[in-house]
Structures are given as C-alpha cells and as structure tokens.
Coordinates of C-alpha atoms and ligand atoms in Angstrom, one line a residue:
M28 CA 142.6 20.4 72.3
D29 CA 141.3 22.8 69.6
V30 CA 139.2 26.0 70.3
F31 CA 135.9 24.1 69.6
E32 CA 136.6 21.8 72.7
S33 CA 138.3 24.5 74.9
R34 CA 135.9 27.4 74.3
E35 CA 132.7 26.1 72.9
S36 CA 129.9 25.0 75.2
E37 CA 129.5 21.4 76.2
V38 CA 126.0 21.7 74.6
R39 CA 127.7 21.1 71.1
S40 CA 126.7 17.8 69.6
Y41 CA 127.2 17.0 66.0
S42 CA 130.9 18.2 66.2
R43 CA 131.6 15.6 68.9
H44 CA 131.0 12.5 66.5
W45 CA 132.2 14.2 63.4
D46 CA 135.6 15.5 64.1
A47 CA 136.2 17.1 60.6
V48 CA 136.6 20.8 60.2
F49 CA 134.2 21.2 57.2
D50 CA 135.4 23.9 55.0
S51 CA 133.8 23.6 51.5
A52 CA 130.7 22.1 50.0
A53 CA 128.8 21.6 46.8
G54 CA 125.7 19.5 46.1
S55 CA 125.8 16.3 48.2
T56 CA 129.5 16.6 49.0
M57 CA 131.4 18.2 51.8
H58 CA 135.0 18.6 52.2
S59 CA 137.2 19.0 55.2
E60 CA 140.3 21.1 56.0
D61 CA 142.5 18.0 56.2
G62 CA 141.5 17.0 52.7
R63 CA 138.8 14.4 53.4
T64 CA 135.7 14.3 51.1
F65 CA 132.2 13.2 52.4
L66 CA 129.1 12.3 50.8
D67 CA 126.4 14.1 52.8
F68 CA 123.3 12.2 53.5
F69 CA 122.5 14.4 56.4
A70 CA 121.8 17.4 54.5
G71 CA 121.6 20.0 57.3
A72 CA 119.0 17.9 59.2
G73 CA 116.8 18.6 56.2
A74 CA 117.7 22.3 55.7
L75 CA 119.6 21.4 52.4
N76 CA 117.1 19.6 50.2
Y77 CA 118.6 21.2 47.2
G78 CA 122.1 20.5 48.2
H79 CA 125.1 22.7 49.4
N80 CA 125.7 26.0 47.5
N81 CA 123.2 25.1 44.8
P82 CA 124.2 27.5 41.9
V83 CA 120.6 27.9 41.0
L84 CA 120.1 29.6 44.4
L85 CA 123.5 31.0 44.9
R86 CA 123.7 33.2 41.7
P87 CA 120.3 35.1 42.6
L88 CA 121.6 35.4 46.2
I89 CA 124.9 37.0 45.3
D90 CA 123.3 39.2 42.6
Y91 CA 120.8 40.4 45.4
L92 CA 123.6 41.1 47.9
L93 CA 125.7 43.0 45.3
S94 CA 122.8 45.1 44.1
G95 CA 122.5 47.3 47.2
A96 CA 119.0 45.7 48.0
V97 CA 117.7 45.7 51.6
V98 CA 118.9 42.9 53.8
H99 CA 117.2 43.3 57.0
S100 CA 113.7 44.8 57.2
L101 CA 111.7 43.2 60.1
D102 CA 108.3 42.8 58.5
M103 CA 108.4 45.8 56.3
K104 CA 107.4 45.5 52.7
T105 CA 110.3 44.7 50.2
P106 CA 110.2 43.6 46.5
A107 CA 111.9 40.3 47.7
K108 CA 109.2 39.6 50.1
R109 CA 106.6 40.4 47.5
R110 CA 108.1 38.1 45.0
F111 CA 108.4 35.3 47.6
L112 CA 104.7 35.7 48.5
E113 CA 103.5 35.9 44.9
T114 CA 105.6 32.8 43.9
F115 CA 104.5 30.6 47.0
Q116 CA 100.9 31.7 46.1
E117 CA 101.2 30.9 42.5
L118 CA 103.3 27.7 42.6
I119 CA 102.5 26.1 45.9
L120 CA 99.3 27.3 47.4
I121 CA 96.9 27.8 44.4
P122 CA 97.8 24.6 42.5
R123 CA 97.0 22.6 45.6
Q124 CA 93.8 24.5 46.3
L125 CA 95.2 25.6 49.8
D126 CA 94.0 29.0 51.0
Y127 CA 96.4 29.7 53.7
R128 CA 97.5 33.0 55.2
V129 CA 101.3 33.3 55.6
M130 CA 102.9 34.4 58.8
F131 CA 106.6 35.0 59.2
P132 CA 107.0 33.9 62.9
G133 CA 110.8 34.3 63.2
P134 CA 113.7 32.5 61.5
T135 CA 113.8 28.9 62.9
G136 CA 111.5 25.8 63.1
T137 CA 110.7 26.1 66.7
N138 CA 109.4 29.7 66.0
C139 CA 106.9 28.5 63.6
V140 CA 105.7 25.9 66.0
E141 CA 105.4 28.4 68.9
A142 CA 103.3 30.6 66.7
A143 CA 101.1 27.6 65.7
L144 CA 100.5 26.7 69.3
K145 CA 99.8 30.3 70.4
L146 CA 97.4 30.8 67.5
A147 CA 95.6 27.5 68.1
R148 CA 95.0 28.5 71.9
K149 CA 93.9 32.0 71.0
V150 CA 91.4 31.0 68.4
T151 CA 89.8 28.2 70.5
G152 CA 90.2 29.9 73.9
R153 CA 91.4 26.4 75.1
T154 CA 94.8 25.6 76.5
H155 CA 95.4 21.9 76.0
I156 CA 97.4 20.6 73.1
L157 CA 97.7 16.9 72.2
S158 CA 101.1 15.6 70.5
F159 CA 102.3 12.2 69.8
T160 CA 104.7 9.8 71.4
N161 CA 108.3 10.4 69.9
A162 CA 107.3 13.8 68.4
F163 CA 109.9 16.3 68.0
H164 CA 108.9 20.0 67.6
G165 CA 111.8 22.1 68.8
M166 CA 113.6 23.3 71.8
T167 CA 111.7 26.3 73.1
L168 CA 109.3 25.8 75.9
G169 CA 106.1 25.6 74.0
S170 CA 107.7 23.2 71.4
L171 CA 109.4 21.3 74.1
S172 CA 106.0 20.7 75.8
V173 CA 104.8 18.9 72.6
T174 CA 108.2 17.0 72.2
G175 CA 108.5 13.4 73.5
N176 CA 112.3 12.9 74.2
S177 CA 112.8 12.8 78.0
M178 CA 116.3 14.1 77.9
K179 CA 115.4 17.2 75.9
R180 CA 112.2 17.8 78.0
H181 CA 114.4 17.7 81.1
G182 CA 116.4 20.5 79.8
A183 CA 113.5 22.9 80.2
G184 CA 114.0 23.2 83.8
V185 CA 110.4 24.0 84.5
P186 CA 107.2 21.8 84.2
L187 CA 106.1 21.4 80.7
T188 CA 102.3 21.8 81.1
N189 CA 98.9 22.0 79.1
T190 CA 99.9 19.1 76.8
S191 CA 99.3 15.4 76.7
S192 CA 101.0 12.7 74.5
V193 CA 99.0 10.1 72.7
P194 CA 100.0 7.0 70.7
Y195 CA 101.5 7.7 67.2
D196 CA 100.7 5.5 64.3
G197 CA 102.4 2.0 65.0
Y198 CA 103.3 2.8 68.5
L199 CA 101.1 0.1 69.9
D200 CA 102.2 -2.3 67.2
G201 CA 98.8 -3.1 65.5
P202 CA 96.6 -4.9 68.1
V203 CA 94.8 -1.8 69.2
P204 CA 92.6 -0.2 66.7
D205 CA 93.9 3.4 65.7
F206 CA 92.3 6.1 67.7
L207 CA 90.5 3.7 70.0
W208 CA 91.7 5.5 73.1
L209 CA 91.8 9.0 71.5
R210 CA 88.2 8.9 70.2
Q211 CA 86.9 7.5 73.5
A212 CA 88.8 10.1 75.6
L213 CA 87.4 12.9 73.4
E214 CA 83.9 11.6 73.5
D215 CA 83.8 10.7 77.2
S216 CA 83.2 13.9 79.4
G217 CA 84.6 11.8 82.3
S218 CA 87.8 10.7 80.5
G219 CA 89.8 13.4 82.2
L220 CA 91.3 14.6 79.1
D221 CA 90.7 18.5 78.7
R222 CA 89.3 19.3 75.4
P223 CA 92.3 20.2 73.4
A224 CA 92.8 23.3 71.2
A225 CA 94.8 21.3 68.8
V226 CA 96.5 18.2 67.9
I227 CA 100.0 18.7 66.5
V228 CA 101.6 15.9 64.4
E229 CA 104.5 15.0 62.1
T230 CA 103.7 12.8 59.1
V231 CA 107.1 11.3 59.5
Q232 CA 108.9 11.4 62.8
G233 CA 112.2 12.9 61.7
E234 CA 113.9 13.0 64.9
G235 CA 111.9 10.5 66.9
G236 CA 112.8 7.3 65.1
L237 CA 111.4 7.8 61.5
R238 CA 108.1 6.3 62.1
A239 CA 105.8 7.3 59.2
A240 CA 102.1 7.7 59.7
R241 CA 99.9 5.9 57.0
A242 CA 97.9 8.0 54.8
S243 CA 94.6 6.2 56.2
W244 CA 95.8 7.1 59.7
L245 CA 96.3 10.7 58.9
R246 CA 92.9 10.9 57.3
G247 CA 91.5 9.3 60.5
L248 CA 93.1 11.8 62.7
A249 CA 91.9 14.6 60.5
E250 CA 88.5 13.3 60.6
L251 CA 88.5 12.9 64.4
C252 CA 89.8 16.6 64.8
R253 CA 87.0 17.9 62.5
E254 CA 84.4 15.9 64.5
H255 CA 85.6 17.4 67.8
D256 CA 86.2 20.9 66.6
V257 CA 89.9 20.5 67.3
L258 CA 92.6 22.2 65.1
L259 CA 95.0 20.0 63.2
I260 CA 98.6 21.3 63.1
V261 CA 101.0 19.5 60.7
D262 CA 104.6 20.4 61.6
D263 CA 106.2 19.9 58.2
V264 CA 109.4 21.6 59.2
Q265 CA 111.6 18.5 58.4
A266 CA 109.2 16.4 56.2
G267 CA 108.0 19.3 54.0
C268 CA 109.6 21.1 51.1
G269 CA 109.7 18.0 49.0
R270 CA 111.4 15.5 51.4
T271 CA 108.7 12.9 51.1
G272 CA 108.2 13.5 47.4
T273 CA 105.4 16.1 47.4
F274 CA 105.8 19.7 48.4
F275 CA 103.9 19.2 51.6
S276 CA 104.2 15.8 53.2
F277 CA 100.6 15.5 53.9
E278 CA 99.4 15.7 50.2
E279 CA 99.5 12.0 49.7
A280 CA 96.9 11.6 52.5
G281 CA 94.7 14.2 50.9
I282 CA 94.2 16.1 54.1
T283 CA 94.0 19.8 54.7
P284 CA 95.7 20.9 58.0
D285 CA 94.3 23.9 59.9
I286 CA 97.9 24.9 60.4
V287 CA 101.0 24.1 58.8
C288 CA 104.7 24.7 60.1
L289 CA 107.5 25.0 57.5
S290 CA 111.1 25.8 58.1
K291 CA 114.3 24.0 57.4
S292 CA 114.3 23.8 53.4
I293 CA 111.9 26.6 52.7
S294 CA 114.8 29.0 52.1
G295 CA 116.5 26.4 50.0
F296 CA 119.9 27.4 50.6
G297 CA 120.3 26.8 54.3
L298 CA 119.4 30.4 55.3
P299 CA 117.0 30.7 58.3
M300 CA 113.6 31.2 57.4
A301 CA 110.1 29.7 58.7
L302 CA 106.5 30.2 57.9
T303 CA 103.3 29.4 59.8
L304 CA 100.4 28.9 57.5
F305 CA 96.7 28.8 58.6
R306 CA 93.2 29.0 57.1
P307 CA 92.2 32.6 56.8
E308 CA 89.4 32.3 59.4
L309 CA 92.0 31.5 61.8
D310 CA 93.9 34.7 61.5
V311 CA 92.9 36.3 64.6
W312 CA 96.2 37.9 65.6
S313 CA 96.3 41.5 66.7
P314 CA 98.9 43.5 64.9
G315 CA 102.4 42.8 66.5
E316 CA 100.9 40.2 68.9
H317 CA 103.6 37.7 67.9
N318 CA 106.7 39.9 66.9
G319 CA 110.4 39.5 66.3
T320 CA 113.4 41.2 64.8
F321 CA 114.4 38.4 62.2
R322 CA 111.0 37.7 60.5
G323 CA 111.9 39.2 57.1
H324 CA 115.4 37.9 56.1
N325 CA 115.5 39.2 52.4
P326 CA 118.3 36.9 51.2
A327 CA 116.2 33.9 52.4
F328 CA 113.2 35.3 50.5
V329 CA 115.5 35.4 47.3
T330 CA 116.7 31.9 47.7
A331 CA 113.3 30.6 48.6
T332 CA 111.7 32.2 45.5
A333 CA 114.6 30.8 43.2
A334 CA 114.0 27.3 44.6
L335 CA 110.3 27.4 44.1
E336 CA 110.7 28.7 40.5
H337 CA 113.4 26.2 39.5
Y338 CA 112.1 23.1 41.3
W339 CA 108.4 23.4 41.8
R340 CA 107.0 24.9 38.4
D341 CA 105.9 21.4 37.2
D342 CA 106.0 17.9 38.4
R343 CA 109.5 16.9 37.1
F344 CA 111.4 17.5 40.3
A345 CA 108.8 15.4 42.4
A346 CA 109.0 12.5 39.9
D347 CA 112.9 12.7 40.2
V348 CA 112.6 12.5 44.0
A349 CA 110.2 9.6 43.8
G350 CA 112.7 7.7 41.6
L351 CA 115.5 8.4 44.0
A352 CA 113.3 7.4 47.0
T353 CA 112.6 3.9 45.3
R354 CA 116.3 3.2 44.9
L355 CA 117.0 4.3 48.5
H356 CA 114.2 2.3 49.8
E357 CA 115.3 -0.7 47.8
G358 CA 119.1 -0.5 49.0
L359 CA 118.1 0.1 52.7
S360 CA 115.8 -3.0 52.4
R361 CA 118.8 -5.2 51.2
I362 CA 120.9 -3.8 54.2
A363 CA 118.1 -4.3 56.7
E364 CA 117.3 -7.8 55.6
A365 CA 120.9 -9.0 56.5
T366 CA 120.0 -8.3 60.2
E367 CA 117.5 -10.0 62.4
G368 CA 114.9 -7.6 63.7
S369 CA 115.9 -4.7 61.4
V370 CA 113.3 -2.9 59.3
V371 CA 113.2 0.1 57.0
R372 CA 111.3 3.1 58.4
G373 CA 110.2 6.5 56.9
R374 CA 108.9 7.7 53.6
G375 CA 110.4 9.4 50.5
L376 CA 114.0 10.6 51.2
L377 CA 113.3 10.7 55.0
T378 CA 114.2 7.0 55.6
G379 CA 116.3 4.9 57.7
I380 CA 116.9 1.5 59.2
F381 CA 115.7 0.5 62.7
Y382 CA 118.2 -1.7 64.6
A383 CA 116.9 -3.6 67.6
D384 CA 120.3 -2.8 69.1
P385 CA 120.9 0.9 69.2
E386 CA 124.7 0.2 69.6
A387 CA 124.6 -1.3 66.0
A388 CA 123.0 1.9 64.7
R389 CA 125.5 4.2 66.5
R390 CA 128.4 2.1 65.2
I391 CA 127.1 1.8 61.6
A392 CA 126.8 5.7 61.6
A393 CA 130.4 6.0 62.9
E394 CA 131.7 3.4 60.5
S395 CA 129.9 5.3 57.6
Y396 CA 131.6 8.5 58.7
S397 CA 135.1 6.8 58.6
R398 CA 134.3 5.6 55.1
G399 CA 133.3 9.0 53.9
L400 CA 129.5 9.2 54.4
L401 CA 127.7 11.4 56.8
V402 CA 124.6 9.8 58.3
E403 CA 122.9 10.6 61.6
T404 CA 120.9 8.4 64.0
S405 CA 117.3 9.1 65.0
G406 CA 114.9 7.8 67.8
P407 CA 114.8 7.9 71.6
R408 CA 117.7 5.5 71.8
S409 CA 119.5 6.5 68.6
E410 CA 118.4 3.1 67.2
V411 CA 117.7 4.2 63.7
V412 CA 120.3 4.9 61.1
K413 CA 118.9 7.8 59.2
T414 CA 119.6 8.6 55.5
M415 CA 118.5 12.0 54.4
P416 CA 120.4 12.7 51.1
P417 CA 119.7 16.2 49.4
L418 CA 116.8 15.7 46.9
T419 CA 119.2 16.8 44.2
T420 CA 121.5 13.8 44.9
T421 CA 122.4 12.0 41.5
A422 CA 121.5 8.3 41.2
E423 CA 125.4 7.4 41.1
E424 CA 125.9 9.5 44.5
L425 CA 123.0 7.6 45.9
Q426 CA 124.4 4.3 44.9
R427 CA 127.6 5.3 46.3
G428 CA 126.2 6.2 49.7
L429 CA 124.4 2.8 49.7
D430 CA 127.5 1.0 49.0
I431 CA 129.3 2.7 51.9
L432 CA 126.4 2.0 54.2
A433 CA 126.3 -1.5 53.2
D434 CA 130.0 -2.0 53.9
A435 CA 129.6 -0.2 57.3
A436 CA 126.7 -2.4 58.3
E437 CA 128.5 -5.6 57.3
H438 CA 131.5 -4.5 59.2
V439 CA 129.4 -3.8 62.4
T440 CA 126.9 -6.8 62.1
G441 CA 129.1 -9.4 60.5
A442 CA 126.3 -10.3 58.2
P443 CA 127.0 -10.1 54.5
V444 CA 124.9 -7.5 52.5
T445 CA 124.1 -8.0 48.8
L446 CA 123.2 -4.8 47.1
T447 CA 121.8 -5.3 43.7
T448 CA 123.1 -2.4 41.7
V449 CA 120.3 -0.2 40.4
A450 CA 121.8 1.0 37.2
Ligands
PLP7 C1 114.1 20.5 63.3 C2 112.7 20.6 63.7 C3 111.9 21.6 64.4 C4 112.7 22.6 65.0 O1 113.4 23.5 64.1 P1 114.6 24.4 64.6 O2 115.0 25.2 63.4 O3 115.7 23.4 65.0 O4 114.1 25.3 65.7 C5 110.7 21.4 64.6 N1 110.0 20.5 64.1 C6 110.5 19.6 63.4 C7 109.6 18.4 62.9 C8 111.9 19.5 63.2 O5 112.4 18.5 62.4

C-alpha cells in the first residue's frame, strides 16, 4: 500500500482507476514514474485546452515569477491583472460585441457558479433557479443544488432547495416538443412553479453524459427566458475557451447570455482561475459583498493573457480546432457504428461514445489506459466514453488516440472496427 492509499482520503477518485504516478508532461503526453507514456485525451477535465506545459505560456510564467512581480494580491490592482482585463476585452469581448463586466469570484469553477446564482437572486429578488436534467455545475452547496447527479447531491448532507430540474435537449427523446412543459409552467400561474430568478445551462453536458444542446434549442431557451424576464446563465466552465471550436460555446447559437461562467481553461496553463461575466446592468454587487482570498492569482493572469494573445488574435486556431473535431467525430462514428445502440455525443473536442451497457464504456476506458490512452467516462451511469484531447493535439496524435480507442473497443465488444485513416 502506498501513501496515497494509506494516507489520502477515500474521497480520491481518478487515482483509483489510473494507478500511474504521473511525473512529467508535455503537450498531449504524460509520463509516469515507472516509464510509461500516455496520450492524454482527458486534458485535466478541460483545464488543459492548450496542453501540458505549453511553452507559449510557460515562458512568460517563468519570466514573471523570476522578475520579482507580485504573485498574490486579492483583488488589488496589478499590471498583470490590467493586461489580462485589457486583452480579454480587446480579443474576446469587443470582437464578439459582448459587453460584460468581469468578476473574479474565486479560483475554481464552482466559485463562478455560486457567484452567478447569488447575483441572479440579488438582481431579481427571486429565489428559485431552474437547471437541467444531468447538469453538472460544481460541488459546493449552491452549485450542487443545480446539479443532477444523485450521488453527488447526496454528499451535501442538507436539503438542496430553491431549485427545480427541467428536461434538457434530447432528454425526452423527441416526441415532446421542446419547452412544452417549461413554457406552460412559466405561463400558468397555477403551475406550482415559482417564477425563477434564472435558468442555468451547459451547452454540452460535460460531466452528465455529453448531450449537446442544438443551436435552435438554445435560441428557444434564450427566447423563453427573455419573454419571462428570467436571467439566462451559461455555465461555460468546461465547454468554453475553445473546446467546442469557438471561444464561447454559445457563439454558434448566436445567443447572448445574461451571465457566463468561465474557469477550467481560462488560465490556459492549468492554474486555478475563474470568471463570472454579466451584463453591466446586472452589476448590483455592493463592494466586497462576494469576497475571497484567492481572486487575483497573478501567475494565472499572466498565462491567461499569453493564451489569448497567442491563440485568439485571429481565426486560425478556431479553424484548426474545427479540423481536429471533424477527424475526431469521424473516428468516433466508426467505433460507435460497430456496436448496436452506440451513438456519438457531444460537440467540437468535447465528444464521446454512448454505450447502452455502461460496463462496456467502463471497460473501454480501462483498456484504453492499459494501451496508453487516458480517457474518462461521463454520464449518470458512466455510460459514455469521453474524449477530450487538448485543442493543440496534432492530427497524428489524434489518429494514434483513435487507433488505441478502436483497439480497446474491439477488445471489449468483440466487434471489429475499421478506422479509415484520415491522412
Ligand atoms: C468542472 C465544472 C464545474 C466546477 O468546476 P470546479 O473547478 O471543479 O469547481 C462547473 N461547471 C461545469 C460545467 C464543469 O465542467
């Protein structure tokens, strides 16, 4: 028994199915102490969109740390924060005609969700929040109250209140028109649904099984929210920062959420950082009303700025990601076709294969690991094999990952897979 097993809490999870002690990493590759090499199609659950130790980000980070500049500063003014805000404004907000105030709510994804929920309640004076079936928004109480997974909800230990869950796109498998129930419930004063402050949604359900909302569904939701004066919060913690091909995952749908949550890959380097963005009219916070010690991590500002400057100055990176996404989708479709009842789910480089038998998904992920590929599962029964390579993955690495996955799937299901090699 090693110290991880003897000393670390039972709550640990990834280290249970990946026994390697990872000691170095570069780009889409990780190495373990015992000399194994892994292709990383997990990418820090979406925190490593630009790969491990990306030199474009590492160099300015090292220079910053060696320069004697300020590392910790709560929300005081620093040149690093100024540069981040100016760059985010110039390269992300202005070109997309998004006029958002930027709030630093604390370092993690759940922090930016908590801030969004608090703000929506404060602005509207209402308490109720609507979320979607199989949503995942984080592990603190507010975020858990809008999360679907019953095991995770149970961990709260207290009732999770003032929220209701409504069907996500595809949940009812088509026969019921989208928003039939929600529209009716909002319009009927006898429906028993308290008028909500906000609706919180992921455009692709990263943890909850990789269902992707259609652009038309998202537009319908935005319209419904507008009609009923309900705020729309998009949780782009996992699907944002280029994961689906555009910087924000909702750009394709052409909607403008009232509030946006960003974290995971916003620092670009895997350093903790989160943002809550909202329309200026919603900025009703009193100074210090939502506070926190780690809201201004300057090393994260430095790498975040470098990532925006290097990858988001023009459309080239987005075009590369779109090319990779097409190849990934193509390969996953071949693998899914081999098994009855399997389908590809997701969007962009947040994509996976649904298996009717969750055991198949679990075993494919395990067989992939033993063949040198890190892939997770997603969904309430872990029934989806999830592929989330860094956006900087090369076409050759992508193909190698698909080959391993096809081999693992063949081994588990016994059904031969023919991958057409995309040159
Ligand atoms: C990961 C995630 C969160 C929570 O982020 P943490 O940094 O783990 O707190 C919230 N929402 C979504 C969609 C996520 O994927």
